[in-house]
PDB file of C-alpha atoms in Angstrom:
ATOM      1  CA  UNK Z   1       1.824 -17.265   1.802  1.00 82.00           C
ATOM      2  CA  UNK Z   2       2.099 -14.505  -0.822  1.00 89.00           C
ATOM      3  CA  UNK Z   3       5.342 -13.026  -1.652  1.00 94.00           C
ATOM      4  CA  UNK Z   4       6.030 -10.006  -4.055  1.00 96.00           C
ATOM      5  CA  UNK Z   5       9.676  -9.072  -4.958  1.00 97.00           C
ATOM      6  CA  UNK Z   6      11.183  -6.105  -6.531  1.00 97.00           C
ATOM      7  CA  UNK Z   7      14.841  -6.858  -7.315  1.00 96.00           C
ATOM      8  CA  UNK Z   8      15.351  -3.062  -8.376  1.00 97.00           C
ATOM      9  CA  UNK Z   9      15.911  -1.477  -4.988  1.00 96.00           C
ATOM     10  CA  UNK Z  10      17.281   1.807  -6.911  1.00 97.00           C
ATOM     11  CA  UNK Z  11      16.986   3.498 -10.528  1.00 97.00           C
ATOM     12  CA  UNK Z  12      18.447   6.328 -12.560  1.00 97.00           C
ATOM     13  CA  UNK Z  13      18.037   7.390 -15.570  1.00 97.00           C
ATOM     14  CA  UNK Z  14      18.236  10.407 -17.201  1.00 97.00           C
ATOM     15  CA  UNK Z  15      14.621  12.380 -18.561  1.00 97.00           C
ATOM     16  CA  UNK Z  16      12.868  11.153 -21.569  1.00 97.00           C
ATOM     17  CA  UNK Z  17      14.723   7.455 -21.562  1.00 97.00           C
ATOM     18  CA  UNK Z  18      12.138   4.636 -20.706  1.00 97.00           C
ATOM     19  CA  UNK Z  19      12.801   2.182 -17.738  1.00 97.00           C
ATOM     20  CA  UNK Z  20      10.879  -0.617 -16.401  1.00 97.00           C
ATOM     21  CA  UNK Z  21      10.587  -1.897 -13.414  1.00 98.00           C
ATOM     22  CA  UNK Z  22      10.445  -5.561 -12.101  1.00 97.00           C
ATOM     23  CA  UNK Z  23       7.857  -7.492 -10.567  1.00 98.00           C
ATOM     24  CA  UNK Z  24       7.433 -10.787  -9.491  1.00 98.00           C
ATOM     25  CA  UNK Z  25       5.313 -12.592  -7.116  1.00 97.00           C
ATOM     26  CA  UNK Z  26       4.456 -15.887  -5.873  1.00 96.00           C
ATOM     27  CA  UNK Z  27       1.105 -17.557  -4.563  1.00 94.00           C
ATOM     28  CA  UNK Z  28      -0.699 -20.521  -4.802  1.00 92.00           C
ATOM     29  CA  UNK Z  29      -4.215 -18.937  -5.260  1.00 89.00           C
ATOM     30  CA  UNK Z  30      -5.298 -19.042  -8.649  1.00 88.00           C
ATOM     31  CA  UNK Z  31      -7.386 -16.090  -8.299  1.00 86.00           C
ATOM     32  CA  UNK Z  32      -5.251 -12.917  -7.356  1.00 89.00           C
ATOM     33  CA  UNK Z  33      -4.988  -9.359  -8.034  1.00 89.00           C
ATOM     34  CA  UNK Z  34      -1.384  -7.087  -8.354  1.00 91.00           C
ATOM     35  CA  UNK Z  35      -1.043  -3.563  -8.334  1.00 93.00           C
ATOM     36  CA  UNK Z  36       1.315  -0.767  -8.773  1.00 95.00           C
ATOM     37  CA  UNK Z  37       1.253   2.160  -6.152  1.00 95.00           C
ATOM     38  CA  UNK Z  38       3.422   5.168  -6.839  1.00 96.00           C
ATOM     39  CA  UNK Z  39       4.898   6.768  -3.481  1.00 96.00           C
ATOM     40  CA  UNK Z  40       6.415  10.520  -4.564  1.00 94.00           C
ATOM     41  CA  UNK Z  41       8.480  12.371  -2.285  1.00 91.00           C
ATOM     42  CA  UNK Z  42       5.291  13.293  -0.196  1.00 90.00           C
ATOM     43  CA  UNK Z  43       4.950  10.137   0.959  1.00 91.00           C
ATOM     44  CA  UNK Z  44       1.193   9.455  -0.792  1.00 91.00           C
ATOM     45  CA  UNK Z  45       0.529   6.149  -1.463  1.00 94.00           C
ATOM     46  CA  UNK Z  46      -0.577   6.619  -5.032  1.00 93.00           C
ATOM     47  CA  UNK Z  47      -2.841   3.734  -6.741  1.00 91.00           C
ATOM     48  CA  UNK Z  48      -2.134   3.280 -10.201  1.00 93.00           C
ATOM     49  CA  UNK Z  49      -3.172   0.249 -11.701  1.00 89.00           C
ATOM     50  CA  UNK Z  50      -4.867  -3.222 -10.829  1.00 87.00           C
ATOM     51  CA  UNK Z  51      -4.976  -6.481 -12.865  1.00 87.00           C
ATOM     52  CA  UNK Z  52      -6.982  -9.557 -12.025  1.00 86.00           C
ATOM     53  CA  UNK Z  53      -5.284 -13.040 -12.755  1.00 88.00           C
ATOM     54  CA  UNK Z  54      -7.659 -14.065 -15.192  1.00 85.00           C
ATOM     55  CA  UNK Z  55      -6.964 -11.106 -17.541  1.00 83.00           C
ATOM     56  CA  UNK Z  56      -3.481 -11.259 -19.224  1.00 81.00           C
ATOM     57  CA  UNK Z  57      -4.010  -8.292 -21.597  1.00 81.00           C
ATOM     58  CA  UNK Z  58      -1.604  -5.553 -21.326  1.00 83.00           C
ATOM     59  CA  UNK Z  59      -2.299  -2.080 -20.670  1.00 84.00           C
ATOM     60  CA  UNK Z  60      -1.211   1.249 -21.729  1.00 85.00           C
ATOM     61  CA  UNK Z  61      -2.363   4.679 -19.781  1.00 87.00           C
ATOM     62  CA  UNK Z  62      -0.418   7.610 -21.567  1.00 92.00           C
ATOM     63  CA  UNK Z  63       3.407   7.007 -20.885  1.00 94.00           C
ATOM     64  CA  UNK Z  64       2.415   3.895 -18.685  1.00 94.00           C
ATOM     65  CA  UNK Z  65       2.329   0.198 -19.701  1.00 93.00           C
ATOM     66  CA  UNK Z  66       2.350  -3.076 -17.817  1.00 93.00           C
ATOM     67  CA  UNK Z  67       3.718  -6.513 -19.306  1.00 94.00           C
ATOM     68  CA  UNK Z  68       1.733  -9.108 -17.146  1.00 94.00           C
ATOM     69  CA  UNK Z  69       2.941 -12.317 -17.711  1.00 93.00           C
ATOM     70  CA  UNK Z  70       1.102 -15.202 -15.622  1.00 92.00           C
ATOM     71  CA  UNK Z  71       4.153 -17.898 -16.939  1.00 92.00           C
ATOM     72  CA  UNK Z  72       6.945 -16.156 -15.155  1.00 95.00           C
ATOM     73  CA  UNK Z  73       4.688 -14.643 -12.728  1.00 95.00           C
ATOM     74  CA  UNK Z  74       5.380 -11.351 -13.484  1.00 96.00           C
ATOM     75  CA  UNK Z  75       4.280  -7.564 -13.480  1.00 96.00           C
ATOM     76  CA  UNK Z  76       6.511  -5.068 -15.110  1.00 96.00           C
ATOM     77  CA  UNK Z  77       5.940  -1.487 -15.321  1.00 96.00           C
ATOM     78  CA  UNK Z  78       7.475   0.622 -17.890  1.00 96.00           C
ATOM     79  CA  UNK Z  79       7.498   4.464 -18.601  1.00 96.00           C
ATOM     80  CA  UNK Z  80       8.461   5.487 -21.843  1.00 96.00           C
ATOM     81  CA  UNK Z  81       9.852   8.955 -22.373  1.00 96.00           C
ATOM     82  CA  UNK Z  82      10.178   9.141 -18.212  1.00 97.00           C
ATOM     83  CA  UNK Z  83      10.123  12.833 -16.674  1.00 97.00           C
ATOM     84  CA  UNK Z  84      11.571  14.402 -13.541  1.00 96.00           C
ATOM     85  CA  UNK Z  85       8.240  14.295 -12.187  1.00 95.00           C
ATOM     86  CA  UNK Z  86       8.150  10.383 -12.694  1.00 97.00           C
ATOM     87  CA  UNK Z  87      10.644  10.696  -9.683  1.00 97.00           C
ATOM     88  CA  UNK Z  88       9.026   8.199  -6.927  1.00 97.00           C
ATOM     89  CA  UNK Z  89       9.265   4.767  -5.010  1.00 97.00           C
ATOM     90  CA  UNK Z  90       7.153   2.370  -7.079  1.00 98.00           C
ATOM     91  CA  UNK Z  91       5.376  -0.387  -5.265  1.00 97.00           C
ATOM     92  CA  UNK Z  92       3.865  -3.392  -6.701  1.00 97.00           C
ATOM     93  CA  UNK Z  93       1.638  -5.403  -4.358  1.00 94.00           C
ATOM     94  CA  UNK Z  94      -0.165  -8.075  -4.674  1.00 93.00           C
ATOM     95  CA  UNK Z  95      -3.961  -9.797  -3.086  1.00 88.00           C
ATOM     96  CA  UNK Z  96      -5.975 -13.245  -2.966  1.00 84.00           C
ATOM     97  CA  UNK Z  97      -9.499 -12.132  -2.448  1.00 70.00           C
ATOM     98  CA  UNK Z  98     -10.960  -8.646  -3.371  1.00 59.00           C
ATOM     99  CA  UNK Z  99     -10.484  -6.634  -0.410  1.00 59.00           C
ATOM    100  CA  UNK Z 100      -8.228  -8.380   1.673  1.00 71.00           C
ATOM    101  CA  UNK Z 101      -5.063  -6.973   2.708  1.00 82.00           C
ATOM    102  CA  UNK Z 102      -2.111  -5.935   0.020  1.00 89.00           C
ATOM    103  CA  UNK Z 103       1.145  -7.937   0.265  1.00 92.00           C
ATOM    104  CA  UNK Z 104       3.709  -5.434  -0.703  1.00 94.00           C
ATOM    105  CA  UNK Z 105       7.165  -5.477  -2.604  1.00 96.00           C
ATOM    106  CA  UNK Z 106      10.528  -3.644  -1.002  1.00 96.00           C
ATOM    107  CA  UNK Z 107       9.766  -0.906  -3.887  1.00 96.00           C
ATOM    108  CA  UNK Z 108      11.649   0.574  -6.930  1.00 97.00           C
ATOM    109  CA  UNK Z 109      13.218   4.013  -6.015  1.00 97.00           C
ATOM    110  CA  UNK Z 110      13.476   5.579  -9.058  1.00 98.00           C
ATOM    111  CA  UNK Z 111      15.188   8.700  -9.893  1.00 97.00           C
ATOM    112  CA  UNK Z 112      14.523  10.605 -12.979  1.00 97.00           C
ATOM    113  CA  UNK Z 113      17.437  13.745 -14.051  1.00 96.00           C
ATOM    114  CA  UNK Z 114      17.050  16.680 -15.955  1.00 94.00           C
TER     115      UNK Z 114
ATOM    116  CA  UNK X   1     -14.831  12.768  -1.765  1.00 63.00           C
ATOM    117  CA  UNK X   2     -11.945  13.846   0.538  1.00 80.00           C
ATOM    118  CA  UNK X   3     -10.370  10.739   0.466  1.00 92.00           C
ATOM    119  CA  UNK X   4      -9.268   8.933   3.235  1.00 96.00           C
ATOM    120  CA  UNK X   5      -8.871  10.871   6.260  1.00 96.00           C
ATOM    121  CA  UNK X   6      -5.870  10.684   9.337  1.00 97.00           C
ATOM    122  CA  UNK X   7      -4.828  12.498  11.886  1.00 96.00           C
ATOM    123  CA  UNK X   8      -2.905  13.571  13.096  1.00 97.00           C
ATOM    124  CA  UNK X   9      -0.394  13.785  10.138  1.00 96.00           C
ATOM    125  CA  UNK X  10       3.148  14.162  12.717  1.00 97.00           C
ATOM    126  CA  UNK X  11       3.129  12.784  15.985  1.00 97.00           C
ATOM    127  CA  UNK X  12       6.063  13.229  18.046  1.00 97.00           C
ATOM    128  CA  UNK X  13       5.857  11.637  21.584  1.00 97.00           C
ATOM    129  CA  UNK X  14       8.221  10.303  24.415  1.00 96.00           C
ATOM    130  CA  UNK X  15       8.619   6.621  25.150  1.00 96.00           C
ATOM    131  CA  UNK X  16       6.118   5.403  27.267  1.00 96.00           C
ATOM    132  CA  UNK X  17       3.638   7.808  26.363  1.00 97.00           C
ATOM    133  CA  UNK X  18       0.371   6.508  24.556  1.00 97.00           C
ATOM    134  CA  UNK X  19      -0.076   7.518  21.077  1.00 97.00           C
ATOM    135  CA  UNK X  20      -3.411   7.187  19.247  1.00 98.00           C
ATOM    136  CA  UNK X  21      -3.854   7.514  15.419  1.00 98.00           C
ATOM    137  CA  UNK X  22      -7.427   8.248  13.350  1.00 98.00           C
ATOM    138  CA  UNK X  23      -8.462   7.481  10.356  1.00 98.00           C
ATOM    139  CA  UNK X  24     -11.498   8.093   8.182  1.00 98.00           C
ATOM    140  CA  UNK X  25     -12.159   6.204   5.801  1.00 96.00           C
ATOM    141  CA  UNK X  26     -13.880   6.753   2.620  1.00 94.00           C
ATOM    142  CA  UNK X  27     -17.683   6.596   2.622  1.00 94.00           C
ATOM    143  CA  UNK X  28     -19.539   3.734   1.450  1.00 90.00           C
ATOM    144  CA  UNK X  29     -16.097   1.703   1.852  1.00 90.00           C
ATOM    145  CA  UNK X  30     -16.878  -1.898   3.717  1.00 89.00           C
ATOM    146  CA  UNK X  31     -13.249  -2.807   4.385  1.00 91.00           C
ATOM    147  CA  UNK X  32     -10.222  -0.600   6.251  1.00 94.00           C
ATOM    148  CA  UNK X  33      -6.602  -1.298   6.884  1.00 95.00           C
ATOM    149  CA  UNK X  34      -3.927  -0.270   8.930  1.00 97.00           C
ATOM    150  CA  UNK X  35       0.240  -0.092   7.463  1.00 96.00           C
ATOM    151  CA  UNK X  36       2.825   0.461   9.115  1.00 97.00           C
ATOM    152  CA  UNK X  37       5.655   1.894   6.850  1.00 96.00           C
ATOM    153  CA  UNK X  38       9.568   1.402   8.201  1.00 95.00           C
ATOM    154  CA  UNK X  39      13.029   1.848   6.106  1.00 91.00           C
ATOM    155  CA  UNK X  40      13.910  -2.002   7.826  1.00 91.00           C
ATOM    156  CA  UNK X  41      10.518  -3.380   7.108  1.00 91.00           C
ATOM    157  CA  UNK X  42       8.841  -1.522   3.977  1.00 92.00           C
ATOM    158  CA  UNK X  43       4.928  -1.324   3.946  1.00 94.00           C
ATOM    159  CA  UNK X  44       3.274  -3.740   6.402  1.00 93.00           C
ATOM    160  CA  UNK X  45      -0.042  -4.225   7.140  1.00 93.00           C
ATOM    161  CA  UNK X  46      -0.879  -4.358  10.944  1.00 95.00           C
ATOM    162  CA  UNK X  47      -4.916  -5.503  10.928  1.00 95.00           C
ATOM    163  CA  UNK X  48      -7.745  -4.777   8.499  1.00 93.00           C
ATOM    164  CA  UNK X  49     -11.441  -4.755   9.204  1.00 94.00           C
ATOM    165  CA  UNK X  50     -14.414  -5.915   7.258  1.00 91.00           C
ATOM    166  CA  UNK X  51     -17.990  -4.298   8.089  1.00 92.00           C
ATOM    167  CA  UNK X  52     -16.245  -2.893  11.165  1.00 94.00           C
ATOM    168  CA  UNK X  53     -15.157  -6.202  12.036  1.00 95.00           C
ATOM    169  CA  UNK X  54     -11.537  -7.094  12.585  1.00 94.00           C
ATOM    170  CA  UNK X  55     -10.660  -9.935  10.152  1.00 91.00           C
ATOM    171  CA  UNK X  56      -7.099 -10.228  10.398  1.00 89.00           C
ATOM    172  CA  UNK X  57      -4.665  -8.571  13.048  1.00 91.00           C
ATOM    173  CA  UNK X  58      -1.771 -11.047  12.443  1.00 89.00           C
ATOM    174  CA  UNK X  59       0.390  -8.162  11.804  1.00 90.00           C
ATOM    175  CA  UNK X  60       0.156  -6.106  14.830  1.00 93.00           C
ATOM    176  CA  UNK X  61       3.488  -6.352  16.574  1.00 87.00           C
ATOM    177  CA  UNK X  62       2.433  -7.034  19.896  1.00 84.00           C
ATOM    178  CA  UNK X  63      -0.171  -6.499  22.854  1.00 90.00           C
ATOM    179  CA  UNK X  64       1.252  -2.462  23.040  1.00 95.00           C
ATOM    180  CA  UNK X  65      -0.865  -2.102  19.659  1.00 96.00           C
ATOM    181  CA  UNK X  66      -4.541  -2.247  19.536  1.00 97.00           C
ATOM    182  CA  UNK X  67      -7.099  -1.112  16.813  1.00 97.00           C
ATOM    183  CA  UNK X  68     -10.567  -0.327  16.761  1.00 97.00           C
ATOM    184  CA  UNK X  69     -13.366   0.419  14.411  1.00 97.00           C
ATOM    185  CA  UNK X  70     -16.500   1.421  16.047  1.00 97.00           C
ATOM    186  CA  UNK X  71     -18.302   2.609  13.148  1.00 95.00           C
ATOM    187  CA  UNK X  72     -17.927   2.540   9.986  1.00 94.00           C
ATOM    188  CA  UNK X  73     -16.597   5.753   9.648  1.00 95.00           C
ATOM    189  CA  UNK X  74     -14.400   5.704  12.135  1.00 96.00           C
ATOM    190  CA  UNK X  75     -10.958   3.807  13.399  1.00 98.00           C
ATOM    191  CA  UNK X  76      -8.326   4.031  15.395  1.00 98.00           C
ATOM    192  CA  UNK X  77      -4.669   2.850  15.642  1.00 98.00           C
ATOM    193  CA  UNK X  78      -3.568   2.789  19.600  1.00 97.00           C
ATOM    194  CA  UNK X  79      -0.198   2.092  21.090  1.00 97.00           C
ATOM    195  CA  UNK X  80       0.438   2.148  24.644  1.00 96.00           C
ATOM    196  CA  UNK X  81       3.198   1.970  25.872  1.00 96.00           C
ATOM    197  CA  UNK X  82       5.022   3.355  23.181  1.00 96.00           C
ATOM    198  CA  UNK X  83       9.022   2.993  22.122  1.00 96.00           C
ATOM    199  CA  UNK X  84      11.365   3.902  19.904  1.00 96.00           C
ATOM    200  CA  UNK X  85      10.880   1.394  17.525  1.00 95.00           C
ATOM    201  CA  UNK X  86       7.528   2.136  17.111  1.00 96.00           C
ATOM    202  CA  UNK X  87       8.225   4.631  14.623  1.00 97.00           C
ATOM    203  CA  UNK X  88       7.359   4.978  11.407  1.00 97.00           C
ATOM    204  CA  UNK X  89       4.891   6.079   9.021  1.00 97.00           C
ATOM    205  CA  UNK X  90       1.552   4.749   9.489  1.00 98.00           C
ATOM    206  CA  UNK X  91      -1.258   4.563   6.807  1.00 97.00           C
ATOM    207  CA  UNK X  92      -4.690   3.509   6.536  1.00 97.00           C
ATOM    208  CA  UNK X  93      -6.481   2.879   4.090  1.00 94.00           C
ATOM    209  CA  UNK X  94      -9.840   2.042   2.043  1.00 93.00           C
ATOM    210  CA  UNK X  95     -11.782   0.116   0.206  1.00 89.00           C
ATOM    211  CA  UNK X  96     -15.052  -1.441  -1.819  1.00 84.00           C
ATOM    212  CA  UNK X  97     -14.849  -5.141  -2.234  1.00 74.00           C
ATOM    213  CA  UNK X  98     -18.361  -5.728  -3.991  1.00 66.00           C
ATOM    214  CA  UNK X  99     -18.780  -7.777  -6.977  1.00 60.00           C
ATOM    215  CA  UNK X 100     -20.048  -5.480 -10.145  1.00 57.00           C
ATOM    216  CA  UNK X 101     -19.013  -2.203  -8.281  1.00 55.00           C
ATOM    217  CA  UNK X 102     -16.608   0.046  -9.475  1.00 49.00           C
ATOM    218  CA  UNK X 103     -13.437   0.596  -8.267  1.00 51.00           C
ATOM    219  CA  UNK X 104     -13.666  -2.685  -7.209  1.00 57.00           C
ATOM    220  CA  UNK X 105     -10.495  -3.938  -4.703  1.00 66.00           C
ATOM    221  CA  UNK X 106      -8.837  -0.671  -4.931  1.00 80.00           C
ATOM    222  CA  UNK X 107      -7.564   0.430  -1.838  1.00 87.00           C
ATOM    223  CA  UNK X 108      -7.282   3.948  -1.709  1.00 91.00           C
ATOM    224  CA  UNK X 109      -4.759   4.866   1.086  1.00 94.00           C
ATOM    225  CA  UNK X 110      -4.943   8.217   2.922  1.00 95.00           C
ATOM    226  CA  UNK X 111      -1.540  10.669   3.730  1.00 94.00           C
ATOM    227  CA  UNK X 112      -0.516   8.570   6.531  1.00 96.00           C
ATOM    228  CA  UNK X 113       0.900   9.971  10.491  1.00 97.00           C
ATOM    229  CA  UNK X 114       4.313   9.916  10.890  1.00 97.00           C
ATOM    230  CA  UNK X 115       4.971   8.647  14.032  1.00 98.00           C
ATOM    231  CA  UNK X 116       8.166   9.972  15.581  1.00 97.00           C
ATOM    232  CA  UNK X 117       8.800   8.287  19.654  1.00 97.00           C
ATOM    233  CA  UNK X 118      12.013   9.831  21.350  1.00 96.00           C
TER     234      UNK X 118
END
Protein backbone atom coordinates (compact mmCIF):
# COMPACT_ATOMS: atom_id res chain seq x y z
CA UNK A 1 0.00 0.00 0.00
CA UNK A 2 1.11 3.57 -0.76
CA UNK A 3 1.23 6.10 1.88
CA UNK A 4 2.03 9.92 1.48
CA UNK A 5 2.47 12.12 4.63
CA UNK A 6 2.56 15.76 5.15
CA UNK A 7 3.65 16.47 8.74
CA UNK A 8 2.90 20.33 8.16
CA UNK A 9 -0.83 20.40 8.78
CA UNK A 10 -0.57 24.42 9.04
CA UNK A 11 1.90 27.34 7.85
CA UNK A 12 2.46 31.05 8.29
CA UNK A 13 4.66 33.14 7.23
CA UNK A 14 4.77 36.49 6.47
CA UNK A 15 5.05 37.77 2.33
CA UNK A 16 8.26 37.51 0.53
CA UNK A 17 9.94 34.85 3.21
CA UNK A 18 10.41 31.34 1.53
CA UNK A 19 8.87 28.14 3.17
CA UNK A 20 8.91 24.63 2.18
CA UNK A 21 6.81 22.16 2.62
CA UNK A 22 7.28 18.41 3.55
CA UNK A 23 6.74 15.38 1.74
CA UNK A 24 7.26 11.96 2.28
CA UNK A 25 5.92 8.81 1.00
CA UNK A 26 6.27 5.20 1.14
CA UNK A 27 5.81 2.28 -1.49
CA UNK A 28 7.33 -0.67 -2.54
CA UNK A 29 6.98 -0.09 -6.36
CA UNK A 30 10.03 0.97 -7.84
CA UNK A 31 8.37 2.78 -10.51
CA UNK A 32 6.13 5.70 -9.10
CA UNK A 33 5.14 9.12 -9.80
CA UNK A 34 4.45 12.21 -6.93
CA UNK A 35 2.86 15.33 -7.46
CA UNK A 36 2.03 18.57 -5.93
CA UNK A 37 -1.63 19.95 -6.34
CA UNK A 38 -2.34 23.43 -5.08
CA UNK A 39 -6.04 23.78 -3.59
CA UNK A 40 -6.73 27.89 -3.19
CA UNK A 41 -9.57 29.08 -1.34
CA UNK A 42 -11.90 28.10 -4.34
CA UNK A 43 -11.52 24.79 -3.75
CA UNK A 44 -9.70 23.91 -7.43
CA UNK A 45 -7.62 21.17 -7.36
CA UNK A 46 -4.66 22.80 -9.02
CA UNK A 47 -1.87 20.42 -10.73
CA UNK A 48 1.43 21.71 -10.42
CA UNK A 49 4.12 19.46 -10.89
CA UNK A 50 4.88 15.63 -11.55
CA UNK A 51 8.16 13.67 -11.15
CA UNK A 52 8.76 10.10 -12.22
CA UNK A 53 11.01 7.89 -9.84
CA UNK A 54 13.61 7.40 -12.21
CA UNK A 55 14.39 11.14 -12.58
CA UNK A 56 16.01 12.70 -9.43
CA UNK A 57 16.79 16.12 -10.98
CA UNK A 58 15.35 19.02 -9.29
CA UNK A 59 13.19 21.54 -10.71
CA UNK A 60 12.66 25.16 -10.61
CA UNK A 61 9.36 26.95 -12.28
CA UNK A 62 9.67 30.78 -11.37
CA UNK A 63 9.38 31.03 -7.46
CA UNK A 64 8.80 27.13 -7.36
CA UNK A 65 11.37 24.37 -6.68
CA UNK A 66 11.16 20.75 -5.61
CA UNK A 67 14.05 18.81 -3.67
CA UNK A 68 13.26 15.10 -4.65
CA UNK A 69 15.22 12.92 -2.79
CA UNK A 70 14.63 9.04 -3.58
CA UNK A 71 17.06 8.13 -0.17
CA UNK A 72 14.72 9.64 2.33
CA UNK A 73 11.84 9.27 0.13
CA UNK A 74 11.05 12.62 -0.11
CA UNK A 75 9.33 15.57 -2.08
CA UNK A 76 9.69 19.03 -0.76
CA UNK A 77 8.26 22.04 -2.21
CA UNK A 78 9.63 25.38 -1.59
CA UNK A 79 8.54 29.00 -2.60
CA UNK A 80 10.99 31.53 -2.37
CA UNK A 81 9.93 35.13 -1.94
CA UNK A 82 6.13 33.60 -1.10
CA UNK A 83 3.10 36.10 -1.84
CA UNK A 84 -0.39 36.51 -0.40
CA UNK A 85 -1.60 34.91 -3.39
CA UNK A 86 0.61 31.74 -2.60
CA UNK A 87 -2.18 31.41 0.13
CA UNK A 88 -3.54 27.64 -0.44
CA UNK A 89 -3.71 23.93 0.88
CA UNK A 90 -0.82 22.17 -0.85
CA UNK A 91 -1.22 18.53 -1.64
CA UNK A 92 1.39 16.14 -2.56
CA UNK A 93 0.17 12.79 -3.89
CA UNK A 94 1.63 10.12 -5.02
CA UNK A 95 0.93 6.91 -8.03
CA UNK A 96 2.34 3.33 -9.12
CA UNK A 97 1.33 3.09 -12.70
CA UNK A 98 0.57 6.08 -15.07
CA UNK A 99 -2.97 6.67 -14.70
CA UNK A 100 -4.02 4.90 -11.82
CA UNK A 101 -5.53 6.55 -8.98
CA UNK A 102 -3.55 9.41 -6.77
CA UNK A 103 -2.83 8.49 -3.12
CA UNK A 104 -3.05 11.77 -1.40
CA UNK A 105 -1.29 13.51 1.67
CA UNK A 106 -3.49 15.33 4.68
CA UNK A 107 -2.16 18.71 2.89
CA UNK A 108 -0.08 21.81 3.93
CA UNK A 109 -2.42 24.81 4.73
CA UNK A 110 -0.40 27.53 4.18
CA UNK A 111 -1.03 31.05 4.95
CA UNK A 112 0.86 33.82 3.43
CA UNK A 113 0.44 37.79 5.32
CA UNK A 114 0.82 41.02 3.98
CA UNK B 1 -10.54 22.73 -23.76
CA UNK B 2 -13.04 23.47 -20.93
CA UNK B 3 -11.56 21.27 -18.67
CA UNK B 4 -13.21 18.84 -16.80
CA UNK B 5 -16.77 19.32 -16.47
CA UNK B 6 -19.40 18.67 -13.12
CA UNK B 7 -22.47 19.43 -12.21
CA UNK B 8 -24.01 20.37 -10.46
CA UNK B 9 -21.43 22.52 -8.51
CA UNK B 10 -23.85 22.72 -4.84
CA UNK B 11 -26.15 20.13 -4.08
CA UNK B 12 -28.15 20.44 -1.09
CA UNK B 13 -30.60 17.50 -0.42
CA UNK B 14 -32.50 15.80 2.56
CA UNK B 15 -31.49 12.43 3.94
CA UNK B 16 -32.87 9.78 2.12
CA UNK B 17 -33.18 11.55 -0.97
CA UNK B 18 -31.03 10.29 -4.04
CA UNK B 19 -28.38 12.53 -5.19
CA UNK B 20 -26.64 12.10 -8.56
CA UNK B 21 -23.38 13.90 -9.59
CA UNK B 22 -21.91 14.42 -13.48
CA UNK B 23 -18.90 14.76 -14.70
CA UNK B 24 -17.28 15.38 -18.06
CA UNK B 25 -14.31 14.59 -18.57
CA UNK B 26 -11.74 15.94 -20.79
CA UNK B 27 -11.73 14.75 -24.40
CA UNK B 28 -9.42 12.28 -25.65
CA UNK B 29 -8.82 11.31 -21.80
CA UNK B 30 -8.88 7.20 -21.42
CA UNK B 31 -9.01 7.14 -17.63
CA UNK B 32 -11.63 9.08 -15.00
CA UNK B 33 -11.83 9.21 -11.26
CA UNK B 34 -14.08 9.96 -8.66
CA UNK B 35 -12.80 11.90 -4.90
CA UNK B 36 -14.48 12.39 -2.33
CA UNK B 37 -13.06 15.38 -0.27
CA UNK B 38 -14.00 15.46 3.80
CA UNK B 39 -12.28 17.70 6.73
CA UNK B 40 -12.07 13.90 8.74
CA UNK B 41 -10.86 12.08 5.72
CA UNK B 42 -8.92 14.55 3.23
CA UNK B 43 -9.03 13.65 -0.58
CA UNK B 44 -10.17 10.06 -1.25
CA UNK B 45 -10.65 8.41 -4.22
CA UNK B 46 -14.00 6.43 -4.47
CA UNK B 47 -13.53 4.33 -8.07
CA UNK B 48 -11.73 5.21 -11.30
CA UNK B 49 -12.42 3.90 -14.76
CA UNK B 50 -10.20 2.91 -17.60
CA UNK B 51 -11.72 2.96 -21.31
CA UNK B 52 -15.07 3.33 -19.55
CA UNK B 53 -14.35 0.42 -17.59
CA UNK B 54 -14.39 0.42 -13.82
CA UNK B 55 -10.93 -0.74 -12.62
CA UNK B 56 -10.97 -0.11 -9.10
CA UNK B 57 -14.04 0.86 -6.80
CA UNK B 58 -12.35 -0.21 -3.50
CA UNK B 59 -13.04 3.15 -2.21
CA UNK B 60 -16.67 3.55 -2.52
CA UNK B 61 -18.08 3.52 0.98
CA UNK B 62 -20.75 1.22 0.58
CA UNK B 63 -23.67 -0.31 -1.64
CA UNK B 64 -25.63 3.48 -1.23
CA UNK B 65 -22.80 4.65 -3.81
CA UNK B 66 -22.68 3.55 -7.32
CA UNK B 67 -20.79 4.98 -10.43
CA UNK B 68 -21.15 4.72 -13.96
CA UNK B 69 -19.42 5.59 -17.15
CA UNK B 70 -21.38 4.88 -20.18
CA UNK B 71 -19.35 6.64 -22.59
CA UNK B 72 -16.48 8.04 -22.65
CA UNK B 73 -17.61 11.32 -22.19
CA UNK B 74 -19.78 10.82 -19.73
CA UNK B 75 -20.01 9.61 -15.79
CA UNK B 76 -21.85 9.67 -13.05
CA UNK B 77 -21.49 9.57 -9.21
CA UNK B 78 -24.98 8.13 -7.60
CA UNK B 79 -25.95 7.82 -3.99
CA UNK B 80 -29.15 6.53 -2.91
CA UNK B 81 -30.12 6.61 -0.04
CA UNK B 82 -28.32 9.46 1.00
CA UNK B 83 -27.15 10.72 4.79
CA UNK B 84 -25.55 13.10 6.52
CA UNK B 85 -22.30 11.83 6.33
CA UNK B 86 -22.31 11.71 2.88
CA UNK B 87 -21.20 15.12 2.60
CA UNK B 88 -18.50 16.55 1.25
CA UNK B 89 -16.89 17.83 -1.72
CA UNK B 90 -16.76 15.56 -4.54
CA UNK B 91 -14.32 15.77 -7.56
CA UNK B 92 -13.65 14.03 -10.64
CA UNK B 93 -11.21 14.04 -12.54
CA UNK B 94 -9.05 13.26 -15.84
CA UNK B 95 -6.57 11.85 -17.49
CA UNK B 96 -4.11 10.47 -20.54
CA UNK B 97 -2.08 7.52 -19.50
CA UNK B 98 -0.29 6.80 -22.97
CA UNK B 99 3.29 6.20 -23.29
CA UNK B 100 5.07 9.18 -25.50
CA UNK B 101 1.95 11.49 -25.04
CA UNK B 102 2.04 14.60 -23.44
CA UNK B 103 0.76 15.43 -20.36
CA UNK B 104 1.28 12.10 -19.64
CA UNK B 105 -0.35 10.83 -15.95
CA UNK B 106 -1.59 14.19 -15.18
CA UNK B 107 -4.83 14.17 -13.80
CA UNK B 108 -6.52 17.22 -14.36
CA UNK B 109 -9.40 17.51 -11.78
CA UNK B 110 -12.54 19.55 -12.52
CA UNK B 111 -14.32 22.26 -9.73
CA UNK B 112 -15.87 19.54 -7.85
CA UNK B 113 -20.01 19.44 -6.29
CA UNK B 114 -20.30 20.17 -2.94
CA UNK B 115 -22.52 17.92 -1.58
CA UNK B 116 -24.46 19.28 1.38
CA UNK B 117 -27.33 16.26 2.96
CA UNK B 118 -29.49 17.76 5.90
Amino acid sequence: AQKVTQAQTEISVVEKEDVTLDCVYETRDTTYYLFWYKQPPSGELVFLIRRNSFDEQNEISGRYSWNFQKSTSSFNFTITASQVVDSAVYFCALSINAGNMLTFGGGTRLMVKP
Amino acid sequence: DAGVIQSPRHEVTEMGQEVTLRCKPISGHDYLFWYRQTMMRGLELLIYFNNNVPIDDSGMPEDRFSAKMPNASFSTLKIQPSEPRDSAVYFCASSLARPGVSPYNEQFFGPGTRLTVL
